[in-house]
Structure formats: C-alpha cells, structure tokens
Amino acid sequence: MPASASPARRRSSRQAAALTLLLVATQSLIPAGAQSVPWATSLAPAVQAQPLPEDRGADGLAQSLAKLRTWASLLMIVAHPDDEDGGMMAYESRGAGARTALLTLTRGEGGQNAMSGESYDALGLVRTQELLAADRYSGTEQIWGTEADYGFSKTKDEAFAQWGHDRVLRDVVRAVREQRPLVLCSVFLGAVTDGHGHHQVAGQMAQEAFNAAGDPDVFPDQIAAGLRPWKPLAVFGRVPFAPVTGKGMYDYATDTWAPTSFTNYVTGEHFATAPTADVSIPEGMFDPVLGRSYLQMAREGWGLQKSQYGGGNPPLAGPDSVEYHRFGSRVVPADAKASDPGSTGFFTGIDTSLPGMALLAHPVTGDASFVRAGLERIDHAATHAFLAYTPAMPARIAPDLREGYLATQALLAEVASSNLTTDSKADLTHELRIKLVQFNTALVEALGLHLDALLTPAPERDLRGAKPRAFGLYPELTRTHVTPGEPFDVRLHVTAAEPWSATGELALERTGLATPSGEHWEVTRTEAPGLNRAQSGVGEAIFAVTVPRNAAPTAPYFSRPSIAQPFYDVADPSLLGQSTAPYPVSGFADFRYQGVPLHVAEVAQGVERQHGPGTLMTPLVVTPGLSVTLPEAVAILPSGRQELRVEVGVANEAAAEPADATLALHAPAGWLVEPAVATRTLQPGEQASQQFTVRAPAGKPGQATLQATARTGNTEYTSGFATAGYSGLVPTNLYRPATLVVRPVEVAVSPGTRIGYVMGTGDEVPAALRALGCTVDLLTAADLQHWDLAGYGTIVLGVRTYTAVPALGAASPALQRFAAAGGTVVVQYQSGDFPGAPLPLQLGSSPARVVDEHAPVALLNSHDPLLTTPNRISPADFDGWVEERGHGFAASWAAGWTPLLATADPGQDVQQGGLLVTSVGRGRYVYVALALYRQLTEGVPGAYRLLANLVSQGNPRPQ
C-alpha cells in the first residue's frame, strides 16, 4: 500500500472519534487491476469504475466465497486477443473458483479493424482494451507478451523467424514464474490444425514452458531479478477444432490437407493420430448465480471485441462442452481419461482444497504439519462463511471472514519464521497473500464498502472553503485528462451498508490519494462532508491537486521504432506483462473491521457524456500542455512537382490557460519552408492548424525528413498524440514524433481526375489519392443511388465496404450504369462474396490471402491499360511492400473477367484473383484484393503507381 507523505498528528480519543485521518500518499509503479471483483489477486486500484452486475452484491460475494475455498489456478497461453477459450475460463473462474490468468502474446496489431480507422500499433491499443473488457466476463487476469502481430502468418517457422523462439519462450516462462499456476493450457497444440502460425507458436510454447519454467538454468536473469522457478503440475491443449480424418488434418491457414502429425513438446514424442480428449469442460452448464451458462457469459464479453467482428453472436442456453488433451502431468498417469472415476478435469490428481496447499511445504529438517493445521483453520472459517451465507444478510458472515483473514495472517507469519525451504516459503507466501486479498474482497462485499474516485469541478481558488459544497448522487461532467501545472479537484465518495464509527466494529481510518513516486504532486484535503462526524455511512473527501511540471504523459510503456520490428521494446522491465502503464492518480479508503484492515481503491475517473453510451467514467490521464501532430508519417512527392503542402496541427490541452504557440516545420538543407514560423493563440481545449509550403531542391531530390515543433514559453514540443478507441471503449493515447518522411515517387495520374469514394471499415486511401493530385469526394450508398455521378471518372469502394455499409448492395445497379457510361468502378478487398459485380465472382467461404510481402508477382497481361497507363507497372513495383500482398483473393470467376497478375506464398497454389477486370459498356469494373491500403500509409512507391492507374481509366461525362 502507499506510504504516508506526512505523519498524522496525535489526537485525543475524542478528536479521533470526530475526524478521519488524512493520508496523502505516493505510489510506486503498480499494475492496473480491479480490487473489488471476486477474481482480483492484488489490492491495486480498480480501473473500471463500474463492475459488472455479476461481480457486485450477492452474486459477487457468492463467487468470492467459492474462491476462498480453493487454491486451484490456471494459466492459458494464446497468440491474439479473441483467441481465448472464454467459456472454459468462465467455468473455472466463476464456477469452480479457480484463479485464472490469460497470457496473450500479441495485442493483435496486424488484424483488421471493423470499428474505426486505427491500424498497427493504434489498433493494438484498441484490441488491448477490448480484451480487457472481455476478460471481465470470464473473470480472468490479463498478461501480455512483447511480441507484435506482424500480420497473418501461415507457418510456425515464419513466426519463429520473426519473433525468435527464445524471445517468446522467455515471455511465457516469465508469466509462469510470476503467476505460479497449477495448470497450463492453450487453445492450440503447436500443429497445423491451429491454422495461423502465431497460434502454433502459442500452443508449442505452453508445452515447452511446462518444463522450462521450473529449470533455474533457463533464463537465469529472471531468477537473478527475483523470480523463482515454478513447475506446473499439468499442461493441456484443446483438441483440434480443424478436421482430422483419414484424409489427414486440415490447415485453414493454407486451405490444404497435411498428413496427420502431432508433437508432444513436453516429451518430444511424435504421433500420427488425433490427440485424445482427456478432459471435458462443461462450459454450457447453467450457473444460478450468473443466471446463464458460462459460455453465454463469456461470449457476451467476446462480442465486445468489436474491431474484429463488429459485434458478438450470443449463444443460446444449453449443454456444451470443450475438450482438452493432456500433454504432460506430474500427478496422473499418461493414459488417464476424462471418463475415469475421480476425474476432476484439469485438476485431476491435485488436491485443490485449501489444506491441499500443504503440498508446497518442504522443511529443511523436521516436519511441516503446522502448515496443514493452519490451512485447515483458514478452510474452516471459509467453509463456515460459505455455508452460512444468506444473500439478503451478507454482513452475518463477516465474523467468519474476519477469522479466515486472521488465520491467513497468522500462517503467513509462521511460514516466514519457520525452517521450511526457501522455495517453500516463497511458494506458500505467494498463495497466502492472494488469500488475504480474497478475504479483503469478500469482507468489502459483505460489509457493502464502496469508493468512487471522481474528478469534480473546482470552485474558484479564492472562494475555496468559503462555504461547504453540496455533492449529489449524480457525478458532474469533467475533463478526462490534465496537463503539467494544472490544478484540479478529486472527490472520494465513500459509502458502507451500515455506518462506521471510530469505536464500533467498522471504522474508517483514512482516505487519500496515491500519485506517482518520483513526481511531487501537490495534494491537499480541503473538505470532508460526512467524514467529519463520529458516525456515518456516507461521506466525501475532497482533494485539491496540482499536477507537477515534470509529470510524465500517460502513455503505453511499450514501443517500437517502426512496424518492421515484430516485437516491442520495454524500457521499464517492472512493467513487463502489464496491460497499460499505471494511471497517475487513484483514491483509496482504509477501513478496519474488528481489527482486520480493509482496503478499497479506484483509479481517479473523469466523467464525460457520449451520445449513445451516455455518461461514462474514464480513467484520468496526463497529457502534455501542447500536442503537435502531422496527418501522416510518410508523404510522397509525385514526379514533376517540386513542392507540397503540409498541415501541422497543434492543440492546447490545458483546461484554463490560453497558449501562444509558435509553430515551425524544420527541413534539411536545400529544402525551403514557408512560412518560417507561424504563431497561434489557442484558447483552452482549442485545436488549430497551420499550412506550410515545402519546396524541394531543384533536380531529383532524395528522401527528406521534416520535423514539426510547437514552442510556448521556454518549452518546445516535438510530438503529439492521437486517441485510439471508439465510443464506449476505454481510450488510450498513442504518442508519435511529429516527423514527416517525404519520399519522391515517379508517378503520374490523369489530369483532372475526380473520384467518388465510399469508405469501408476505415483506411487512408482518400488521403493517398489527394496526394496524387486527385479530387476526392466521400460518398454514401444513398449518394450512389440518387446523385448524378457523371462528373466522376472513377468510383472507389473502400476496404470491406459491403460489410461496413450493408445498404451498398442496393446501389449495385447505379454502379453498373456508371461503368457502362464510361466510368471505372474499383472495389477494394472484401471479406467475402459481395453483390453487384457485373459478372459472377466468388471469393469462397475462406478467401485466400498471400501473406508473404516478398512473394513474387507475375504480370499476366502486361499490355492492359491498368498496367500501362499512365504508369508502366513492372514486378519492381512490388518491392518494399509491408505485411502482406493481400487479402480476399477471388477463388473463381466467369469467363468475362481478366486476371492481371499472379502471386503466391511458398507452397500455396498460384493466386490469380488479386487483380481482376471486366468491361461494362464503355467502362470497366475492377476487383483488387491487393493490400494497397497498407502500402500507401508506408509510402510504398509501387502501390501509388498502381493506384494511380486504377483511377486514371474513367472518362467523366459533362454534367
């Protein structure tokens, strides 16, 4: 817990009865996590201000009581957000009371985005928050690897070549040593039935870590840093969901069949039959506490991962189970089956009752019987509370929970002073500390203790304290960020089901704020309505806070120099595995119930209102005073041009003070920038932009890097942030340097090209078209049907448009009329068959993709205008591509379509459905599965040249 910044003054007992001690504190860097939910294992402040209904009140306490009676624990290892078996995790956590954790190697940076325009690292931040939202439903703690999703990978070998075997194993071993689970598992097996190469890596690593985590010679630097070896007792992988038949095993990544072959990475054995189902988990079982099945509960959370699917698909109630294969066990025979008498699923052969924890006790000399005796005392109290629990009267079991807490505390002290081995002491201490947290949570729930830490509008400083403020039950709207030097107020709203008093069974001992260590935040308590009485059940503590000038922005703790690096750099090793960097301010209240200390804490929340979701509480973050941004990281300078215009954006993030910002755009020698500087006076919260004209040196200039700056006073800002997320999702600020790479490109486009563009799921293609010199209008499906399109030469449909804009199908006749009149229709990659093509065209149920960005490309009809006019396309135009060649390649098409190129991954059938064209009257209709949208943001010259050709074919008619 935080340490006091100043000692409390001694007071008489009468004063102590009337006043609550103030604690203004600082915090070291601690992981963000929930405290008042049944599945929490630390006292870190809650990030989510509103727990799920299942985690509150009677339902929450019922689950906490189940967790108190077991030390079962499980760690699942997967590759991406949405890979997890949430139904199984919900069954183990919410049903069986096990401690569950999920290690996700990547943050899904290489996936698609069905909700917003973020991609790559920004998309990773979106998917991070989506998975955290999903984890709440399964009741699971979240851990992350350092790997980055570099895009779809068809083979395990490619994934290991990108990430490095030992890098991944290091992350998994670290998670095992930190979590110390009894059981490891994965959705994957390490075989081609897993599909995605990343999936195969996750499955193999789960098995390898089973032995590696317990070997002190594996990654000894982790041991030197304080982690201890740990040997899980069993490891499982889910039986293949892809078919395994007499034909072999299906690999959906390559859409091929392979000979049946699996490897046990624990023993090194190979086998040519499908893995047996050794464990069956009834995730479709109905839970009366949750009011639904575990699968239904988890799939609601899974549906919150909207960037991948646009929303969930909730299952109906009914029995369902998922099966796992046992790859290794230290406690059961290798041939044990799920149907064997006494089988208890993952934990067969393991005594997961509290007294079973004595398994960890190994004395140097003598016996360790005191451990089992102490565990039995804890178990007796927990069991008595479980059996005596009445939802309508939760406080009646508080004395039992108190006895359990004190018994746990006593056993911890006995263990520390015993002659158990060092490893035994560490292992038991780890488990018993988790039990203390669980007892804390159960007592908080039983006694109805609650804390809200909210920003609240501050009075004028000269009016502070003039008269008490009135606080209602509805939070006031505030900002969700603060800046260095800024003052603000925080309101701690503290409640209990029954009143507390200094002399009663329940006492409120102190309230306070925790802020980052190393930064000197000014914190003063100014008011305490309701807390300054001898007895109360509700009250407020109001704190005036000033952000220090040296306060660091709240930013991701992981970064990489470019998307070419397939892993993240982490400057602070103490944050490895965490979801986010710590939030800067949290509030806490410390109670004492009959001598037992109780702690509740919450990250300070800003309160905002969004149309649709309504009022939302969002974790408070720190931002710089000024944010300076550029609309893109790479810009092209098309051939024949010597200058370009660059928009530099600047925002005053401060709440109250205007800012005089001097903007500049710095260029290498020989490049000219006008104006040299520009000044903007920005009111609080105001954004502005300044256009600079950049002129390249004469001749053929090389690539150049420009740096935008904004100066106010003595401070110069060289970076800015964009907020990743969408309405209803916890936002995250991603910081980028305000630099622009200018890349000269030999590219031409037909003069006067005017394009109508229909946006899909979010891309930057319109900006790329404007960079080429095209005029671009954004159109809707209704515009296509009702506008006169004669003034356009080309209509372009964006990425996955038919998924994002269902009404687009009704516009198909209008598009065909447009093409027949001499226009060009360009349809970019779609996720499945789509309506409206002038001739039959099928992508198939699992559209092909070519994921090797270096895959050779052959031109099949090099004389077609799309490959010659105005730019002659050659295989060299496919050099320097990033992540992939494309998604959604057509599988079959009618004779009237002409394929223009062919490409394939190693071992893949040649794909000719990446660029197809057909004539419609006097115009043309094009389907392009190539991932142009990914290449354009990286300034890949060949992608710009091909795009210019695609939009230069149409002939606009006079309007």
mmCIF file of C-alpha atoms in Angstrom, residues 142-441:
data_model
loop_
_atom_site.group_PDB
_atom_site.id
_atom_site.type_symbol
_atom_site.label_atom_id
_atom_site.label_comp_id
_atom_site.label_asym_id
_atom_site.label_seq_id
_atom_site.Cartn_x
_atom_site.Cartn_y
_atom_site.Cartn_z
ATOM 1 C CA GLN A 142 -4.630 -10.439 -18.233
ATOM 2 C CA ILE A 143 -0.916 -10.694 -19.073
ATOM 3 C CA TRP A 144 0.809 -9.687 -22.306
ATOM 4 C CA GLY A 145 3.848 -10.784 -24.255
ATOM 5 C CA THR A 146 6.215 -8.419 -26.028
ATOM 6 C CA GLU A 147 5.531 -9.842 -29.479
ATOM 7 C CA ALA A 148 3.792 -7.717 -32.123
ATOM 8 C CA ASP A 149 1.295 -9.120 -34.586
ATOM 9 C CA TYR A 150 3.037 -8.510 -37.905
ATOM 10 C CA GLY A 151 0.110 -9.895 -39.922
ATOM 11 C CA PHE A 152 -1.301 -13.263 -40.850
ATOM 12 C CA SER A 153 1.352 -15.960 -40.703
ATOM 13 C CA LYS A 154 0.765 -19.289 -42.382
ATOM 14 C CA THR A 155 3.549 -21.248 -40.726
ATOM 15 C CA LYS A 156 5.115 -21.650 -37.337
ATOM 16 C CA ASP A 157 8.570 -21.420 -38.897
ATOM 17 C CA GLU A 158 7.821 -17.931 -40.205
ATOM 18 C CA ALA A 159 6.524 -16.823 -36.810
ATOM 19 C CA PHE A 160 9.642 -18.085 -35.028
ATOM 20 C CA ALA A 161 11.824 -16.456 -37.699
ATOM 21 C CA GLN A 162 10.114 -13.124 -36.994
ATOM 22 C CA TRP A 163 9.932 -13.289 -33.208
ATOM 23 C CA GLY A 164 12.714 -15.656 -32.237
ATOM 24 C CA HIS A 165 11.975 -18.867 -30.341
ATOM 25 C CA ASP A 166 13.712 -17.765 -27.156
ATOM 26 C CA ARG A 167 12.027 -14.359 -27.062
ATOM 27 C CA VAL A 168 8.615 -15.990 -26.982
ATOM 28 C CA LEU A 169 9.664 -18.696 -24.533
ATOM 29 C CA ARG A 170 11.146 -16.026 -22.258
ATOM 30 C CA ASP A 171 7.800 -14.198 -22.117
ATOM 31 C CA VAL A 172 5.883 -17.401 -21.385
ATOM 32 C CA VAL A 173 8.339 -18.613 -18.750
ATOM 33 C CA ARG A 174 8.249 -15.221 -17.039
ATOM 34 C CA ALA A 175 4.441 -15.359 -16.894
ATOM 35 C CA VAL A 176 4.519 -18.887 -15.439
ATOM 36 C CA ARG A 177 7.075 -17.911 -12.804
ATOM 37 C CA GLU A 178 5.059 -14.842 -11.836
ATOM 38 C CA GLN A 179 1.635 -16.489 -11.803
ATOM 39 C CA ARG A 180 2.757 -19.908 -10.482
ATOM 40 C CA PRO A 181 -0.287 -21.797 -11.808
ATOM 41 C CA LEU A 182 -1.032 -25.433 -11.065
ATOM 42 C CA VAL A 183 -2.118 -25.972 -14.682
ATOM 43 C CA LEU A 184 -1.012 -24.601 -18.041
ATOM 44 C CA CYS A 185 -3.222 -24.783 -21.107
ATOM 45 C CA SER A 186 -3.639 -23.402 -24.578
ATOM 46 C CA VAL A 187 -6.361 -23.310 -27.183
ATOM 47 C CA PHE A 188 -3.638 -24.503 -29.556
ATOM 48 C CA LEU A 189 -1.409 -27.567 -29.949
ATOM 49 C CA GLY A 190 1.583 -26.380 -31.946
ATOM 50 C CA ALA A 191 0.334 -28.196 -35.085
ATOM 51 C CA VAL A 192 -1.046 -27.049 -38.431
ATOM 52 C CA THR A 193 -4.577 -27.731 -37.182
ATOM 53 C CA ASP A 194 -4.100 -24.488 -35.240
ATOM 54 C CA GLY A 195 -4.043 -22.646 -38.572
ATOM 55 C CA HIS A 196 -2.304 -19.318 -38.034
ATOM 56 C CA GLY A 197 1.459 -19.644 -37.450
ATOM 57 C CA HIS A 198 1.115 -17.443 -34.373
ATOM 58 C CA HIS A 199 -1.408 -19.911 -32.957
ATOM 59 C CA GLN A 200 1.005 -22.775 -33.485
ATOM 60 C CA VAL A 201 3.727 -20.899 -31.608
ATOM 61 C CA ALA A 202 1.393 -20.299 -28.635
ATOM 62 C CA GLY A 203 0.480 -23.985 -28.471
ATOM 63 C CA GLN A 204 4.088 -25.145 -28.603
ATOM 64 C CA MET A 205 5.247 -22.585 -26.019
ATOM 65 C CA ALA A 206 2.622 -23.681 -23.487
ATOM 66 C CA GLN A 207 4.078 -27.184 -23.601
ATOM 67 C CA GLU A 208 7.733 -26.121 -23.604
ATOM 68 C CA ALA A 209 7.189 -23.845 -20.608
ATOM 69 C CA PHE A 210 5.857 -26.793 -18.588
ATOM 70 C CA ASN A 211 9.447 -27.924 -18.013
ATOM 71 C CA ALA A 212 11.386 -24.758 -18.814
ATOM 72 C CA ALA A 213 9.773 -22.590 -16.097
ATOM 73 C CA GLY A 214 10.951 -24.954 -13.385
ATOM 74 C CA ASP A 215 14.560 -25.047 -14.576
ATOM 75 C CA PRO A 216 16.666 -22.340 -12.894
ATOM 76 C CA ASP A 217 19.190 -22.576 -15.726
ATOM 77 C CA VAL A 218 16.568 -21.396 -18.230
ATOM 78 C CA PHE A 219 16.645 -17.591 -18.358
ATOM 79 C CA PRO A 220 18.712 -17.276 -15.179
ATOM 80 C CA ASP A 221 18.473 -13.489 -15.420
ATOM 81 C CA GLN A 222 14.840 -13.817 -14.347
ATOM 82 C CA ILE A 223 15.947 -15.757 -11.287
ATOM 83 C CA ALA A 224 18.588 -13.132 -10.537
ATOM 84 C CA ALA A 225 15.885 -10.442 -10.761
ATOM 85 C CA GLY A 226 13.831 -12.166 -8.037
ATOM 86 C CA LEU A 227 11.579 -14.631 -9.822
ATOM 87 C CA ARG A 228 11.711 -18.230 -8.695
ATOM 88 C CA PRO A 229 11.425 -21.430 -10.721
ATOM 89 C CA TRP A 230 7.966 -22.989 -10.868
ATOM 90 C CA LYS A 231 6.806 -26.400 -12.042
ATOM 91 C CA PRO A 232 3.145 -26.578 -13.050
ATOM 92 C CA LEU A 233 1.556 -29.950 -12.385
ATOM 93 C CA ALA A 234 -0.182 -30.435 -15.744
ATOM 94 C CA VAL A 235 -0.350 -28.943 -19.230
ATOM 95 C CA PHE A 236 -3.195 -29.227 -21.761
ATOM 96 C CA GLY A 237 -4.061 -28.193 -25.304
ATOM 97 C CA ARG A 238 -7.540 -28.050 -26.767
ATOM 98 C CA VAL A 239 -8.284 -30.901 -29.136
ATOM 99 C CA PRO A 240 -8.188 -29.734 -32.766
ATOM 100 C CA PHE A 241 -11.145 -27.745 -33.981
ATOM 101 C CA ALA A 242 -9.957 -28.279 -37.564
ATOM 102 C CA PRO A 243 -10.884 -31.680 -39.059
ATOM 103 C CA VAL A 244 -8.563 -34.669 -38.588
ATOM 104 C CA THR A 245 -9.753 -37.541 -40.779
ATOM 105 C CA GLY A 246 -8.413 -40.365 -42.882
ATOM 106 C CA LYS A 247 -7.570 -37.669 -45.407
ATOM 107 C CA GLY A 248 -5.162 -36.070 -42.940
ATOM 108 C CA MET A 249 -5.500 -32.837 -40.975
ATOM 109 C CA TYR A 250 -6.863 -29.599 -42.336
ATOM 110 C CA ASP A 251 -4.761 -26.432 -42.235
ATOM 111 C CA TYR A 252 -7.100 -23.489 -42.637
ATOM 112 C CA ALA A 253 -4.160 -21.074 -42.927
ATOM 113 C CA THR A 254 -3.200 -22.606 -46.259
ATOM 114 C CA ASP A 255 -6.539 -24.244 -47.108
ATOM 115 C CA THR A 256 -4.758 -27.561 -47.608
ATOM 116 C CA TRP A 257 -4.652 -31.019 -46.068
ATOM 117 C CA ALA A 258 -1.466 -32.313 -44.479
ATOM 118 C CA PRO A 259 -0.513 -35.772 -43.205
ATOM 119 C CA THR A 260 -1.678 -36.241 -39.626
ATOM 120 C CA SER A 261 1.274 -35.454 -37.376
ATOM 121 C CA PHE A 262 1.393 -34.035 -33.874
ATOM 122 C CA THR A 263 4.255 -33.437 -31.455
ATOM 123 C CA ASN A 264 4.235 -33.583 -27.673
ATOM 124 C CA TYR A 265 6.670 -30.768 -26.856
ATOM 125 C CA VAL A 266 6.873 -31.929 -23.237
ATOM 126 C CA THR A 267 8.202 -35.403 -24.059
ATOM 127 C CA GLY A 268 9.400 -34.896 -27.641
ATOM 128 C CA GLU A 269 7.181 -37.730 -28.867
ATOM 129 C CA HIS A 270 5.516 -37.622 -32.291
ATOM 130 C CA PHE A 271 2.205 -39.293 -33.054
ATOM 131 C CA ALA A 272 0.123 -39.720 -36.199
ATOM 132 C CA THR A 273 -3.347 -39.787 -34.661
ATOM 133 C CA ALA A 274 -5.632 -37.067 -33.398
ATOM 134 C CA PRO A 275 -4.932 -36.057 -29.774
ATOM 135 C CA THR A 276 -7.268 -37.753 -27.334
ATOM 136 C CA ALA A 277 -9.890 -35.867 -25.349
ATOM 137 C CA ASP A 278 -8.560 -36.323 -21.802
ATOM 138 C CA VAL A 279 -10.582 -33.535 -20.173
ATOM 139 C CA SER A 280 -14.070 -32.243 -20.901
ATOM 140 C CA ILE A 281 -15.119 -28.850 -19.534
ATOM 141 C CA PRO A 282 -18.918 -28.275 -19.340
ATOM 142 C CA GLU A 283 -18.877 -24.613 -20.319
ATOM 143 C CA GLY A 284 -22.554 -24.819 -21.339
ATOM 144 C CA MET A 285 -23.559 -25.604 -17.734
ATOM 145 C CA PHE A 286 -26.116 -23.225 -16.243
ATOM 146 C CA ASP A 287 -24.925 -21.227 -13.248
ATOM 147 C CA PRO A 288 -27.724 -19.976 -10.966
ATOM 148 C CA VAL A 289 -25.555 -17.177 -9.597
ATOM 149 C CA LEU A 290 -24.826 -15.821 -13.080
ATOM 150 C CA GLY A 291 -28.293 -16.615 -14.385
ATOM 151 C CA ARG A 292 -26.866 -18.147 -17.558
ATOM 152 C CA SER A 293 -24.255 -20.610 -18.739
ATOM 153 C CA TYR A 294 -20.541 -19.948 -18.568
ATOM 154 C CA LEU A 295 -20.381 -19.973 -22.357
ATOM 155 C CA GLN A 296 -23.136 -17.362 -22.593
ATOM 156 C CA MET A 297 -21.364 -15.191 -20.033
ATOM 157 C CA ALA A 298 -18.027 -15.387 -21.812
ATOM 158 C CA ARG A 299 -19.378 -14.905 -25.316
ATOM 159 C CA GLU A 300 -21.009 -11.656 -24.301
ATOM 160 C CA GLY A 301 -17.537 -10.456 -23.384
ATOM 161 C CA TRP A 302 -16.021 -11.909 -26.545
ATOM 162 C CA GLY A 303 -18.576 -9.897 -28.515
ATOM 163 C CA LEU A 304 -17.056 -6.700 -27.119
ATOM 164 C CA GLN A 305 -14.008 -7.320 -29.309
ATOM 165 C CA LYS A 306 -15.832 -5.372 -31.975
ATOM 166 C CA SER A 307 -12.861 -4.283 -34.056
ATOM 167 C CA GLN A 308 -12.648 -7.823 -35.408
ATOM 168 C CA TYR A 309 -16.287 -8.738 -35.797
ATOM 169 C CA GLY A 310 -18.378 -5.602 -35.440
ATOM 170 C CA GLY A 311 -20.242 -7.215 -32.548
ATOM 171 C CA GLY A 312 -20.984 -10.539 -30.926
ATOM 172 C CA ASN A 313 -23.108 -13.582 -31.670
ATOM 173 C CA PRO A 314 -24.557 -14.697 -28.312
ATOM 174 C CA PRO A 315 -25.275 -18.436 -27.968
ATOM 175 C CA LEU A 316 -28.499 -19.880 -26.661
ATOM 176 C CA ALA A 317 -28.706 -21.713 -23.343
ATOM 177 C CA GLY A 318 -27.986 -25.417 -23.433
ATOM 178 C CA PRO A 319 -25.337 -28.014 -22.678
ATOM 179 C CA ASP A 320 -21.990 -27.643 -24.383
ATOM 180 C CA SER A 321 -18.502 -28.803 -23.577
ATOM 181 C CA VAL A 322 -14.961 -28.268 -24.792
ATOM 182 C CA GLU A 323 -12.290 -30.966 -24.752
ATOM 183 C CA TYR A 324 -8.577 -30.796 -23.999
ATOM 184 C CA HIS A 325 -5.665 -33.181 -24.435
ATOM 185 C CA ARG A 326 -3.186 -33.719 -21.583
ATOM 186 C CA PHE A 327 0.385 -33.308 -22.875
ATOM 187 C CA GLY A 328 2.090 -33.658 -19.524
ATOM 188 C CA SER A 329 1.347 -34.273 -15.865
ATOM 189 C CA ARG A 330 3.397 -34.698 -12.735
ATOM 190 C CA VAL A 331 0.450 -36.209 -10.811
ATOM 191 C CA VAL A 332 -1.601 -38.535 -13.053
ATOM 192 C CA PRO A 333 -0.728 -41.420 -15.381
ATOM 193 C CA ALA A 334 -0.202 -40.579 -19.036
ATOM 194 C CA ASP A 335 -3.185 -42.712 -20.078
ATOM 195 C CA ALA A 336 -5.732 -41.146 -17.676
ATOM 196 C CA LYS A 337 -9.027 -40.263 -19.381
ATOM 197 C CA ALA A 338 -11.845 -37.829 -18.757
ATOM 198 C CA SER A 339 -14.208 -40.741 -18.190
ATOM 199 C CA ASP A 340 -12.078 -42.274 -15.414
ATOM 200 C CA PRO A 341 -13.674 -42.365 -11.930
ATOM 201 C CA GLY A 342 -12.492 -39.416 -9.835
ATOM 202 C CA SER A 343 -11.622 -37.256 -12.836
ATOM 203 C CA THR A 344 -11.929 -33.575 -11.917
ATOM 204 C CA GLY A 345 -10.995 -32.028 -15.216
ATOM 205 C CA PHE A 346 -7.773 -30.060 -15.394
ATOM 206 C CA PHE A 347 -7.063 -30.670 -11.706
ATOM 207 C CA THR A 348 -7.344 -34.470 -11.655
ATOM 208 C CA GLY A 349 -4.822 -35.802 -9.155
ATOM 209 C CA ILE A 350 -4.357 -32.402 -7.475
ATOM 210 C CA ASP A 351 -5.828 -31.626 -4.073
ATOM 211 C CA THR A 352 -7.110 -28.108 -4.756
ATOM 212 C CA SER A 353 -8.766 -27.690 -1.358
ATOM 213 C CA LEU A 354 -7.110 -25.189 0.961
ATOM 214 C CA PRO A 355 -5.467 -27.919 3.077
ATOM 215 C CA GLY A 356 -4.110 -29.301 -0.207
ATOM 216 C CA MET A 357 -1.838 -26.267 -0.370
ATOM 217 C CA ALA A 358 0.348 -28.110 2.149
ATOM 218 C CA LEU A 359 1.788 -29.801 -0.941
ATOM 219 C CA LEU A 360 4.085 -26.758 -1.133
ATOM 220 C CA ALA A 361 5.542 -27.246 2.365
ATOM 221 C CA HIS A 362 9.001 -28.857 2.463
ATOM 222 C CA PRO A 363 11.018 -28.424 5.668
ATOM 223 C CA VAL A 364 14.785 -28.313 5.788
ATOM 224 C CA THR A 365 14.539 -30.536 8.859
ATOM 225 C CA GLY A 366 11.635 -31.785 10.957
ATOM 226 C CA ASP A 367 8.051 -31.737 9.766
ATOM 227 C CA ALA A 368 5.727 -29.138 8.297
ATOM 228 C CA SER A 369 2.477 -30.239 9.905
ATOM 229 C CA PHE A 370 1.852 -26.691 11.131
ATOM 230 C CA VAL A 371 1.163 -25.682 7.548
ATOM 231 C CA ARG A 372 -1.722 -28.109 7.067
ATOM 232 C CA ALA A 373 -3.074 -27.236 10.509
ATOM 233 C CA GLY A 374 -3.048 -23.541 9.654
ATOM 234 C CA LEU A 375 -4.662 -24.176 6.276
ATOM 235 C CA GLU A 376 -7.389 -26.207 7.946
ATOM 236 C CA ARG A 377 -8.160 -23.280 10.229
ATOM 237 C CA ILE A 378 -8.454 -20.987 7.219
ATOM 238 C CA ASP A 379 -10.585 -23.541 5.408
ATOM 239 C CA HIS A 380 -12.874 -23.958 8.424
ATOM 240 C CA ALA A 381 -13.587 -20.235 8.506
ATOM 241 C CA ALA A 382 -14.087 -20.008 4.741
ATOM 242 C CA THR A 383 -16.366 -23.044 4.680
ATOM 243 C CA HIS A 384 -18.437 -21.758 7.591
ATOM 244 C CA ALA A 385 -18.891 -18.445 5.787
ATOM 245 C CA PHE A 386 -19.829 -20.278 2.576
ATOM 246 C CA LEU A 387 -22.466 -22.410 4.293
ATOM 247 C CA ALA A 388 -23.866 -19.581 6.436
ATOM 248 C CA TYR A 389 -24.147 -17.093 3.579
ATOM 249 C CA THR A 390 -27.592 -15.589 3.072
ATOM 250 C CA PRO A 391 -27.710 -13.098 0.186
ATOM 251 C CA ALA A 392 -30.188 -10.855 1.996
ATOM 252 C CA MET A 393 -27.939 -10.598 5.088
ATOM 253 C CA PRO A 394 -24.328 -10.686 3.856
ATOM 254 C CA ALA A 395 -22.882 -8.951 6.929
ATOM 255 C CA ARG A 396 -23.719 -12.005 9.087
ATOM 256 C CA ILE A 397 -20.736 -13.884 7.640
ATOM 257 C CA ALA A 398 -18.297 -11.017 8.266
ATOM 258 C CA PRO A 399 -17.082 -12.549 11.571
ATOM 259 C CA ASP A 400 -16.232 -15.809 9.790
ATOM 260 C CA LEU A 401 -14.392 -13.933 7.081
ATOM 261 C CA ARG A 402 -12.530 -11.997 9.747
ATOM 262 C CA GLU A 403 -11.435 -15.264 11.378
ATOM 263 C CA GLY A 404 -10.235 -16.526 7.994
ATOM 264 C CA TYR A 405 -8.270 -13.352 7.374
ATOM 265 C CA LEU A 406 -6.594 -13.514 10.786
ATOM 266 C CA ALA A 407 -5.820 -17.216 10.357
ATOM 267 C CA THR A 408 -4.206 -16.475 7.000
ATOM 268 C CA GLN A 409 -2.210 -13.647 8.511
ATOM 269 C CA ALA A 410 -1.050 -15.909 11.332
ATOM 270 C CA LEU A 411 0.016 -18.681 8.962
ATOM 271 C CA LEU A 412 1.965 -16.203 6.869
ATOM 272 C CA ALA A 413 3.899 -15.192 9.973
ATOM 273 C CA GLU A 414 4.515 -18.831 10.914
ATOM 274 C CA VAL A 415 5.798 -19.616 7.443
ATOM 275 C CA ALA A 416 8.169 -16.636 7.490
ATOM 276 C CA SER A 417 9.745 -17.734 10.787
ATOM 277 C CA SER A 418 9.776 -21.486 10.039
ATOM 278 C CA ASN A 419 12.577 -23.743 8.848
ATOM 279 C CA LEU A 420 10.837 -24.517 5.568
ATOM 280 C CA THR A 421 12.991 -24.379 2.496
ATOM 281 C CA THR A 422 13.395 -21.022 0.812
ATOM 282 C CA ASP A 423 11.322 -22.193 -2.152
ATOM 283 C CA SER A 424 8.551 -23.450 0.133
ATOM 284 C CA LYS A 425 8.399 -20.151 1.960
ATOM 285 C CA ALA A 426 8.179 -18.238 -1.313
ATOM 286 C CA ASP A 427 5.525 -20.539 -2.773
ATOM 287 C CA LEU A 428 3.317 -20.521 0.314
ATOM 288 C CA THR A 429 3.708 -16.779 0.787
ATOM 289 C CA HIS A 430 2.616 -16.218 -2.815
ATOM 290 C CA GLU A 431 -0.577 -18.241 -2.336
ATOM 291 C CA LEU A 432 -1.414 -16.942 1.139
ATOM 292 C CA ARG A 433 -1.067 -13.320 0.069
ATOM 293 C CA ILE A 434 -3.606 -13.976 -2.652
ATOM 294 C CA LYS A 435 -5.903 -15.438 0.011
ATOM 295 C CA LEU A 436 -5.539 -12.242 2.054
ATOM 296 C CA VAL A 437 -6.641 -10.234 -0.973
ATOM 297 C CA GLN A 438 -9.605 -12.565 -1.488
ATOM 298 C CA PHE A 439 -10.631 -12.251 2.156
ATOM 299 C CA ASN A 440 -10.310 -8.471 1.819
ATOM 300 C CA THR A 441 -12.601 -8.555 -1.236
#
